[in-house]
Short mmCIF file of C-alpha atoms and ligand atoms in Angstrom, two decimals:
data_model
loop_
_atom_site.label_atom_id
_atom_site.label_comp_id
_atom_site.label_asym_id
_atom_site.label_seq_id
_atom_site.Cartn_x
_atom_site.Cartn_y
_atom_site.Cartn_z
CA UNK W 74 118.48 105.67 112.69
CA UNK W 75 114.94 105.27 113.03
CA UNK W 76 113.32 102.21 111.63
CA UNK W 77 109.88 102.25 110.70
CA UNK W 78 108.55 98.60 110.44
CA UNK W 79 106.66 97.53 107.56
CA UNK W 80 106.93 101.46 106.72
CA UNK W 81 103.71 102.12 109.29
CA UNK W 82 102.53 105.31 109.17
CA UNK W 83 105.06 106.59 106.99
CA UNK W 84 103.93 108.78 104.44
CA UNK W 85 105.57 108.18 100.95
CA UNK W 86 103.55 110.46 97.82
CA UNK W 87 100.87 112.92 97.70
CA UNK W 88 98.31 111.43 95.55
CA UNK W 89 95.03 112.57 93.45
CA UNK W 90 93.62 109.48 93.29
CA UNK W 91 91.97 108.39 96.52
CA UNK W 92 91.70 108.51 100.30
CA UNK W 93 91.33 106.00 103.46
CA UNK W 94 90.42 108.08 106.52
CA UNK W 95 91.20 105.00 108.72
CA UNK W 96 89.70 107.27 111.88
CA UNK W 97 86.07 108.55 110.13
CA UNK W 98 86.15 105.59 108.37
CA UNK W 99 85.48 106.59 105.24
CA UNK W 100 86.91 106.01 101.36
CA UNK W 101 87.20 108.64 98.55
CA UNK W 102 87.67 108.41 94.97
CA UNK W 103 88.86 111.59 93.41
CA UNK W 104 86.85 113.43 95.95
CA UNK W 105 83.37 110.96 96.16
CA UNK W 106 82.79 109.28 99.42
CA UNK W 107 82.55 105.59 97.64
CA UNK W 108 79.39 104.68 99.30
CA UNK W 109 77.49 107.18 97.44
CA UNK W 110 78.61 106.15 94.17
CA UNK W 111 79.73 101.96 94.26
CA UNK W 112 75.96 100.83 94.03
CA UNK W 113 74.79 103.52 91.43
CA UNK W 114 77.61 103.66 89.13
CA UNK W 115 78.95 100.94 86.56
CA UNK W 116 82.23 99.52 86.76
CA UNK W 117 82.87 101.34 83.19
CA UNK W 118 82.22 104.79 84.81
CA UNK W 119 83.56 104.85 88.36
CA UNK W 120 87.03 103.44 86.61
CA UNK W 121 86.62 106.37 84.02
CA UNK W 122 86.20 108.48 87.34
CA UNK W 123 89.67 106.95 88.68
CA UNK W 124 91.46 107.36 85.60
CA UNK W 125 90.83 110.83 84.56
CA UNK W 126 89.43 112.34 88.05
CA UNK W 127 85.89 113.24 86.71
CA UNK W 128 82.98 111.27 85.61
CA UNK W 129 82.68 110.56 81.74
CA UNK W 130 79.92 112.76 79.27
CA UNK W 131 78.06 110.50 77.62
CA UNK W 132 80.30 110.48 74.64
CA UNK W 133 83.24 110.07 77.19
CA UNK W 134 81.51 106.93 78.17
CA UNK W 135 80.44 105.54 75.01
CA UNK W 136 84.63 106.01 73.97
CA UNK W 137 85.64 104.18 77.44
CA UNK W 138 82.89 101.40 77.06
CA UNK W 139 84.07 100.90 73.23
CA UNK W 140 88.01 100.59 74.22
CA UNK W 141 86.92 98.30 77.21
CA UNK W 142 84.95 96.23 74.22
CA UNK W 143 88.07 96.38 71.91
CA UNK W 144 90.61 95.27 74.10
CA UNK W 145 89.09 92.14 76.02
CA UNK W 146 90.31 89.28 73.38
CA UNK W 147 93.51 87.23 74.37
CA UNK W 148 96.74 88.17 72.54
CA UNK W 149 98.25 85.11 70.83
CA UNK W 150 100.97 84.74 73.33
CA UNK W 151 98.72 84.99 76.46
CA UNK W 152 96.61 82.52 74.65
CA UNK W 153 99.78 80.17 74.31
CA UNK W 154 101.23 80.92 77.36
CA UNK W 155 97.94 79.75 79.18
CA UNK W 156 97.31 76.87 77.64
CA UNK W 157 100.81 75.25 78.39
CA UNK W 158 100.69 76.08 82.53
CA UNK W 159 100.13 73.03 84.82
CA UNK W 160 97.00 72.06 86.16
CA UNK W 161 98.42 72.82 90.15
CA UNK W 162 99.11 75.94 89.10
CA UNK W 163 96.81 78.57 91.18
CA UNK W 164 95.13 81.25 89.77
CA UNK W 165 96.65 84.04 90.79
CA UNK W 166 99.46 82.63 90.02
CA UNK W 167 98.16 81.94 86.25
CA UNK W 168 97.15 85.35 86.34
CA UNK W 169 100.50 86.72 87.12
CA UNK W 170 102.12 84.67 84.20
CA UNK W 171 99.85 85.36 81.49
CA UNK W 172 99.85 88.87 82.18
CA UNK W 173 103.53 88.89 82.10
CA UNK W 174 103.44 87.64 78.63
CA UNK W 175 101.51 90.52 77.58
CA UNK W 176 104.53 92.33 78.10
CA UNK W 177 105.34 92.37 73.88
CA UNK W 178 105.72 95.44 72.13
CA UNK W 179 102.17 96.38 71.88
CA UNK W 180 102.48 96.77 75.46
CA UNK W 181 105.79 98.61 76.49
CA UNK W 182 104.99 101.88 76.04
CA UNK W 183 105.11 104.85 78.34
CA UNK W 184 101.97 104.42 80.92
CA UNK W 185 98.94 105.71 79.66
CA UNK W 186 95.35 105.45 80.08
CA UNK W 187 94.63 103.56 76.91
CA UNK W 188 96.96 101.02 77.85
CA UNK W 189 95.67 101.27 81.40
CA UNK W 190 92.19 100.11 79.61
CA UNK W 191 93.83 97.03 77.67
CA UNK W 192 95.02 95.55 80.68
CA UNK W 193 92.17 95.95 82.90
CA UNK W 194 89.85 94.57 80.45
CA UNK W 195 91.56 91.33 79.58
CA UNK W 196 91.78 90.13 83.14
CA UNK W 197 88.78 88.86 83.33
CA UNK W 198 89.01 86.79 79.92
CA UNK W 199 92.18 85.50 81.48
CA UNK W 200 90.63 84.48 84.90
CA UNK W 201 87.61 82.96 82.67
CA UNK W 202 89.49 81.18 80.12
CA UNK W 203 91.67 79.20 82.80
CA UNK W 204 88.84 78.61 84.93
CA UNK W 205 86.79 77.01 82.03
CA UNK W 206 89.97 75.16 81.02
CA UNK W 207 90.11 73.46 84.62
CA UNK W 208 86.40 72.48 84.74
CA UNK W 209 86.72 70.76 81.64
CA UNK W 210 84.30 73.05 79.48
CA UNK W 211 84.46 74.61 76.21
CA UNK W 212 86.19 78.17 76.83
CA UNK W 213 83.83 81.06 76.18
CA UNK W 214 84.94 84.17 74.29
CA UNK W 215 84.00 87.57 74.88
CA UNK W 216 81.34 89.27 73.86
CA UNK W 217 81.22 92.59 72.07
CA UNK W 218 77.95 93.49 73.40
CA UNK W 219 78.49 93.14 77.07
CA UNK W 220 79.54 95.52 80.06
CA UNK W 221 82.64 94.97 81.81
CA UNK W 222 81.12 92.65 84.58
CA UNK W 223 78.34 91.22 82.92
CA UNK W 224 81.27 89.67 80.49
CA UNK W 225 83.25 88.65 83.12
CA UNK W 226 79.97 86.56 84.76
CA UNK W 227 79.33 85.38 80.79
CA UNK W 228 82.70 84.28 80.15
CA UNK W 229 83.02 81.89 83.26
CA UNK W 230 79.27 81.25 83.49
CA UNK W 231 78.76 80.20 79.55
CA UNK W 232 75.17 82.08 79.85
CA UNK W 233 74.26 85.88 80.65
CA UNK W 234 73.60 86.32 84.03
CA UNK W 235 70.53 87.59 85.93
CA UNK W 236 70.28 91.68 86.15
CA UNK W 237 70.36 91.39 90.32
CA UNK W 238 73.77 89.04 90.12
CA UNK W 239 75.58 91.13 87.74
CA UNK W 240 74.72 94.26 90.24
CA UNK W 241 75.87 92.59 92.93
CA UNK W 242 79.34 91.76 91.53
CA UNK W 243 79.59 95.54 90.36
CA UNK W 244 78.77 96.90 93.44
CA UNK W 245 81.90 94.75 95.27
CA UNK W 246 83.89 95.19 92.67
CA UNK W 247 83.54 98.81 92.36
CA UNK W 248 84.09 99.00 96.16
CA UNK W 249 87.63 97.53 95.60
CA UNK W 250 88.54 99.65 92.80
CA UNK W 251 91.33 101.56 94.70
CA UNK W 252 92.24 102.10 98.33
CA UNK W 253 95.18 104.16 98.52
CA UNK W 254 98.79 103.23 99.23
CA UNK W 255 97.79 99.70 100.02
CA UNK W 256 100.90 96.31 99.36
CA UNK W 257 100.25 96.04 95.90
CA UNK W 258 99.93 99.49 95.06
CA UNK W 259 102.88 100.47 96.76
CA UNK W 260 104.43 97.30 94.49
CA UNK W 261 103.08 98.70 91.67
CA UNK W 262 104.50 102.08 92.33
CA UNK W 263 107.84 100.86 93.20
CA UNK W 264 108.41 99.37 90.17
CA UNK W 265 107.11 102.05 88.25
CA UNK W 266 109.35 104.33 89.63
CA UNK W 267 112.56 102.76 88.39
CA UNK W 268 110.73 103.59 85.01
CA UNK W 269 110.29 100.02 83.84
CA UNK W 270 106.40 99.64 81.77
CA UNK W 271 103.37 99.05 82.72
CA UNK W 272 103.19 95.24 83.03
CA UNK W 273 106.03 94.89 84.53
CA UNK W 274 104.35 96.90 87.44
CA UNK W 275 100.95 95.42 87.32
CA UNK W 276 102.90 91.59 87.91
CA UNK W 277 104.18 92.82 90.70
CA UNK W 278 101.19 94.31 92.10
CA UNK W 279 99.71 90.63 91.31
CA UNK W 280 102.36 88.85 92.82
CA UNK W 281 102.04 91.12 96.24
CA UNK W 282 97.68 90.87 96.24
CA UNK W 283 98.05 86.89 96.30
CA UNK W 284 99.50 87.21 99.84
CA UNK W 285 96.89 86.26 102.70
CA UNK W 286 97.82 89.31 104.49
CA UNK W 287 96.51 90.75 101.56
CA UNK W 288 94.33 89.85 98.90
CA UNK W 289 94.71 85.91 99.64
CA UNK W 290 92.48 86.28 103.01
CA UNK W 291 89.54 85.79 101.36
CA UNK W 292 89.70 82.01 100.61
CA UNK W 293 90.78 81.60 104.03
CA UNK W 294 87.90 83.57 105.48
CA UNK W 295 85.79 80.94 103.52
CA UNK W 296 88.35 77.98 105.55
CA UNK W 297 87.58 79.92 108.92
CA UNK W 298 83.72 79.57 108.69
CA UNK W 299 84.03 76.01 107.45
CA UNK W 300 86.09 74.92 110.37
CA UNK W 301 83.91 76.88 112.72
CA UNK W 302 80.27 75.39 110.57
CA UNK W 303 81.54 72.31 112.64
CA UNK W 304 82.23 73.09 116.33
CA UNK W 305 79.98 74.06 119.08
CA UNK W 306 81.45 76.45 121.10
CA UNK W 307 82.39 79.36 118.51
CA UNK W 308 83.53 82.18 121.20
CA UNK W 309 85.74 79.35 123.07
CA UNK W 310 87.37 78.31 119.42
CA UNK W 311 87.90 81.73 118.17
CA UNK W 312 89.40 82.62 121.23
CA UNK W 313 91.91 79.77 121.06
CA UNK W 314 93.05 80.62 118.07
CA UNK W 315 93.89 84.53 118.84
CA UNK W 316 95.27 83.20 122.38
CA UNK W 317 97.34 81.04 120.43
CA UNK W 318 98.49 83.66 118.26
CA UNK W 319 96.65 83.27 115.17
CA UNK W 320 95.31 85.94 113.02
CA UNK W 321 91.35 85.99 112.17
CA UNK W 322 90.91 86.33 108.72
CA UNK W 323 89.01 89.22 107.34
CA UNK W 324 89.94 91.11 110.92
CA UNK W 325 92.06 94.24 111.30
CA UNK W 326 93.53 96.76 108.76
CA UNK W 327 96.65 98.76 109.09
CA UNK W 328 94.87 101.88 108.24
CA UNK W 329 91.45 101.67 109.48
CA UNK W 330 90.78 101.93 113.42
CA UNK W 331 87.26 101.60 112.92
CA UNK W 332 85.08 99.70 110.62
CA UNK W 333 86.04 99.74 107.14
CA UNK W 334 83.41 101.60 105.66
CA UNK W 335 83.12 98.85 102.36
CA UNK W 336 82.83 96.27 104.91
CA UNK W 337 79.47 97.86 105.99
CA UNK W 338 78.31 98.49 102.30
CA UNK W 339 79.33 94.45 101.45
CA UNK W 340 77.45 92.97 104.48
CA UNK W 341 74.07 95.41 103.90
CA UNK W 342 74.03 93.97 100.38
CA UNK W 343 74.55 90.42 101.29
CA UNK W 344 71.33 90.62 103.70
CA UNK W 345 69.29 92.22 101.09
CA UNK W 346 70.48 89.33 98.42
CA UNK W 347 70.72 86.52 100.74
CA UNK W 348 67.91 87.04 102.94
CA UNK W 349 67.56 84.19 105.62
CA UNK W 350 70.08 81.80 105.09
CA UNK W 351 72.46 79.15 107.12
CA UNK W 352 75.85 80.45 105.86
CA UNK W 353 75.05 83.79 106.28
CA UNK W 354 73.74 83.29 109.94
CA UNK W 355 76.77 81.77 110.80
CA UNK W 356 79.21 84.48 109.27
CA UNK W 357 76.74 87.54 111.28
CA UNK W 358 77.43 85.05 114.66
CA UNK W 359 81.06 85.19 113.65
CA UNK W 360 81.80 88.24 113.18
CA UNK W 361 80.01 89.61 116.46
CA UNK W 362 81.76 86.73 118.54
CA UNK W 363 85.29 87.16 117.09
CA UNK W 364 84.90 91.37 117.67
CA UNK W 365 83.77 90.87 121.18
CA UNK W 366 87.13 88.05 121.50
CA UNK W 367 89.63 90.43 119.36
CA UNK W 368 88.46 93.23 122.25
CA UNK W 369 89.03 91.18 125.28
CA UNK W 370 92.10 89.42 124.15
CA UNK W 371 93.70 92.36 121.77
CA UNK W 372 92.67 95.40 124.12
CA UNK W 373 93.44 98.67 122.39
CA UNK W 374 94.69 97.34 119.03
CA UNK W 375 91.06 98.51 117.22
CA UNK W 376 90.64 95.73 115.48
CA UNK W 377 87.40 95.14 113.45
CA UNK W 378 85.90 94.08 110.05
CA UNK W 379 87.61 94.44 106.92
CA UNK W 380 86.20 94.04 103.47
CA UNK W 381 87.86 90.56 103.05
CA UNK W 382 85.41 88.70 105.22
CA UNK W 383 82.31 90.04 103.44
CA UNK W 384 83.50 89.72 100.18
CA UNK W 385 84.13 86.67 101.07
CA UNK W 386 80.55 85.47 101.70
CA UNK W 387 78.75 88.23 98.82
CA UNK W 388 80.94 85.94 95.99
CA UNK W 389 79.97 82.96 97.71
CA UNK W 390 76.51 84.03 97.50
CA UNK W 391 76.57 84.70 93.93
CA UNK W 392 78.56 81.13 93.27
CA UNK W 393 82.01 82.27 92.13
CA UNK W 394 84.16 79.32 92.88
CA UNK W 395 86.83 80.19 96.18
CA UNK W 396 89.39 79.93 93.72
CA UNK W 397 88.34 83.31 91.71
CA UNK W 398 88.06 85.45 94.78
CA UNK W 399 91.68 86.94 94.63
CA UNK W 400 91.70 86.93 90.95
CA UNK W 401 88.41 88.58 91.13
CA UNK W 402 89.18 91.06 93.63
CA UNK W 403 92.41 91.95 91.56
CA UNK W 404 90.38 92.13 88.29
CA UNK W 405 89.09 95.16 89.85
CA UNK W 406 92.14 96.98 91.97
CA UNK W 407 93.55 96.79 88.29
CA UNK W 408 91.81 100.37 87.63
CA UNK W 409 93.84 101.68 91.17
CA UNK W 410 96.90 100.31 90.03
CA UNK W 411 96.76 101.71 86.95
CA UNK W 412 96.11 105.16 87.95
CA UNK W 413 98.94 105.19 90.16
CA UNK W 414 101.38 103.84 88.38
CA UNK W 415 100.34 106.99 85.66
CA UNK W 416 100.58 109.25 88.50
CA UNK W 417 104.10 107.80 89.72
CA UNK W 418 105.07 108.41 86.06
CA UNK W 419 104.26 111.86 85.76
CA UNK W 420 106.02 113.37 89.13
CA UNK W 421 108.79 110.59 89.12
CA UNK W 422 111.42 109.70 91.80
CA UNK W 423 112.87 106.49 92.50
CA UNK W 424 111.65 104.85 95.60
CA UNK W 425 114.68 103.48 97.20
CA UNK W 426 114.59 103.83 101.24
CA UNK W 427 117.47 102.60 103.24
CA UNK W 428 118.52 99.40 105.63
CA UNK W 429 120.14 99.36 109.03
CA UNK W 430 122.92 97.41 108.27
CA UNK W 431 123.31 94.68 111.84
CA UNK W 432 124.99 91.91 110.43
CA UNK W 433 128.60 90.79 110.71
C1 COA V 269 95.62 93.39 107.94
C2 COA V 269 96.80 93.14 108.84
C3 COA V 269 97.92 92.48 108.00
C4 COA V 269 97.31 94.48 109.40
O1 COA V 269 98.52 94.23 110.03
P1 COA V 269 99.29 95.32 110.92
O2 COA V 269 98.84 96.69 110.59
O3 COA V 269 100.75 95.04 110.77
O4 COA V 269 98.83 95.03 112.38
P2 COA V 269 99.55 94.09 113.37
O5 COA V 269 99.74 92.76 112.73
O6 COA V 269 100.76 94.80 113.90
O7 COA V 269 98.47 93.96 114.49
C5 COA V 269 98.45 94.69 115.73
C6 COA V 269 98.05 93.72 116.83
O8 COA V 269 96.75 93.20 116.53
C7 COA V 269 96.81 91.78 116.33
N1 COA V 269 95.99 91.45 115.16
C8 COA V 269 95.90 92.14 113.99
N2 COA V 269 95.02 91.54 113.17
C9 COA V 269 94.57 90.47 113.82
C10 COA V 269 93.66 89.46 113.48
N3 COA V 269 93.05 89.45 112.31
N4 COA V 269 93.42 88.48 114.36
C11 COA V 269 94.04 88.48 115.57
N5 COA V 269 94.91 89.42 115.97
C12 COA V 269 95.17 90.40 115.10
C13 COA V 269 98.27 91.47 116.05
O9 COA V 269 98.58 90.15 116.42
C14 COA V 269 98.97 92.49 116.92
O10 COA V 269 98.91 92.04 118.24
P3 COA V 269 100.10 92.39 119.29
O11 COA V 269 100.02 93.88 119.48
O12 COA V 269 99.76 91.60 120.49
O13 COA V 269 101.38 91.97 118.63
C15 COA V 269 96.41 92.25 110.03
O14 COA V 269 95.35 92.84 110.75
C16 COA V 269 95.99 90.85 109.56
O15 COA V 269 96.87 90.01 109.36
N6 COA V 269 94.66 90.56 109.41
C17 COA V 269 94.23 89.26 108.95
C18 COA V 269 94.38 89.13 107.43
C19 COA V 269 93.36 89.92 106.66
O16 COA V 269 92.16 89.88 106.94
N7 COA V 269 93.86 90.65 105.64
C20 COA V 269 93.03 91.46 104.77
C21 COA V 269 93.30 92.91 104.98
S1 COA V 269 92.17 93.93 104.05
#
């Protein structure tokens, strides 16, 4: 019986929806390279591009813009449900929970893009309102006249944000979108397949993207650089830690061998917003000194970038608290989920692989 590990390089569904060449380094969405399109393209439009595999018309756009609008308010239950949580509760956590409680009628349906829409749009007004609740401040509804991201910056900031900032968050967060057969998605899928709904899936995805293998590494890419803000010898630290079999945040990927292309597009836009700056000195030193250390000590493993450490620094930069990261990053892998738990729907087959029984 052969056992494949963590299911590496085991290929489980064609799919429409996108592509990591983990050799060329590259990412496609329905057939566009994403670093032609994330910095050019609204959140709104690329996700209208994952959902339905072509860009929107204009009236196409104006129709996904106004359902985006429509659906962003709370139900009542999430509404209850996220007022009542404890204050040590962490956010993705929250997130999971309220989201769950969406799961009333209006929400069990068969998967479908509309309902694909509702969900991704009231993330962010659930990651706002709890945020705002924590900090003590008066929670700030949505607004009807706002695109996706510049609500989501409105709703936790109280005030409309500058032009540049909102860009900036667009530009990760349309980077992040989807990217393949990735932990969550393949949670998503999973649970799709035994035909349960849509939210159902998507709280598993959640609960799987809060790992720090996964989506969690960001806040600890943030704990890496302020343990190493204090020590002198950065090379002789980072080394201890691999030697001593720790993993470097925001280093490696199971499917890229090279550098992850979003990676490269994160960091180029974090020098053009940033500029000079201490923080962002010290994660450039970083990264060169923990590539040349994962090399020496990790020979042959390929073992580079990822997006995590980068996004990392670009939501630091534009002062998202290190407790939104994940939720943030999530808030826009909802489109990918979405799309493939529609796709799992319409060519469905359980997924349901098989143990090695070696127990008594
Ligand atoms: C992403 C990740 C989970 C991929 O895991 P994977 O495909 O199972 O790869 P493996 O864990 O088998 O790694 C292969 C080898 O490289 C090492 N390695 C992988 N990532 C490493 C890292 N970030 N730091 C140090 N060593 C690392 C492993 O220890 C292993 O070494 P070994 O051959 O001596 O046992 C892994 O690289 C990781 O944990 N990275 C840090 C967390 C992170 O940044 N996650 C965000 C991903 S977008």
């Amino acid at each position: 019986m052969n056992i494949q590990k963590g299911l590496k390089g085991v290929v489980v569904t064609e799919t429409q929806i996108g592509e990591v060449d983990g050799t060329e380094g590259k990412l496609i969405y329905r057939g566009y390279d994403v670093r032609d399109i994330a910095s050019s393209y609204t959140f709104e439009e690329i996700a209208h591009l994952i959902w339905y595999g072509e860009f929107p018309t204009i009236e196409q756009l104006d129709q996904t813009d106004f359902m985006f609008k429509k659906y962003r308010k709370l139900t009542p239950v999430m509404e209850k449900v996220l007022t009542s949580l404890p204050e040590n509760m962490t956010a993705m956590s929250v997130l999971r929970t309220v989201l769950s409680a969406a799961g009333d009628d209006t929400f069990i349906n068969k998967p479908s893009i509309e309902e694909a829409i509702k969900l991704t749009a009231v993330i962010p007004t659930i990651i706002a309102y709890r945020f705002r609740l924590l900090e003590g401040k008066v929670v700030v509804p949505p607004s009807k006249d706002l695109s996706h991201v510049e609500n989501y910056l409105y709703m936790l900031n109280g005030e409309k944000e500058a032009e540049e900032l909102v860009r900036v968050l667009e530009t990760y967060m349309n980077l992040t979108m989807e990217h393949g057969m990735n932990a969550s998605t393949f949670a998503a899928r999973v649970t799709a397949s035994t035909e349960s709904d849509m939210v159902s899936s998507i709280t598993s995805a959640i609960g799987t993207m809060k790992g720090p293998l996964h989506g969690g590494a960001p806040s600890e890419v943030i704990n890496l650089l302020d343990e190493l803000s204090l020590v002198d010898n950065l090379e002789e630290h980072l080394r201890a830690k691999v030697q001593s079999g720790q993993k470097l945040m925001g280093f490696g990927h199971r499917v890229y061998k090279t550098i992850d292309p979003r990676s490269v597009a994160i960091k180029n836009l974090l020098i053009s917003l940033v500029g000079k700056d201490e923080w962002l000195d010290l994660a450039l030193k970083v990264e060169q000194l923990a590539l040349k250390v994962l090399q020496e000590e990790k020979p042959g493993r390929s073992l580079y970038t990822n997006v995590e450490f980068f996004a990392a620094a670009i939501m630091k930069a534009i002062s998202l608290d290190p407790s939104l990261f994940t939720p943030t990053f999530s808030a826009s892998r909802m489109v990918g989920w979405t799309a493939h738990i529609m796709e799992q729907a319409e060519d469905n087959v359980i997924i349901r692989p098989l143990s090695k029984y070696i127990g008594k």
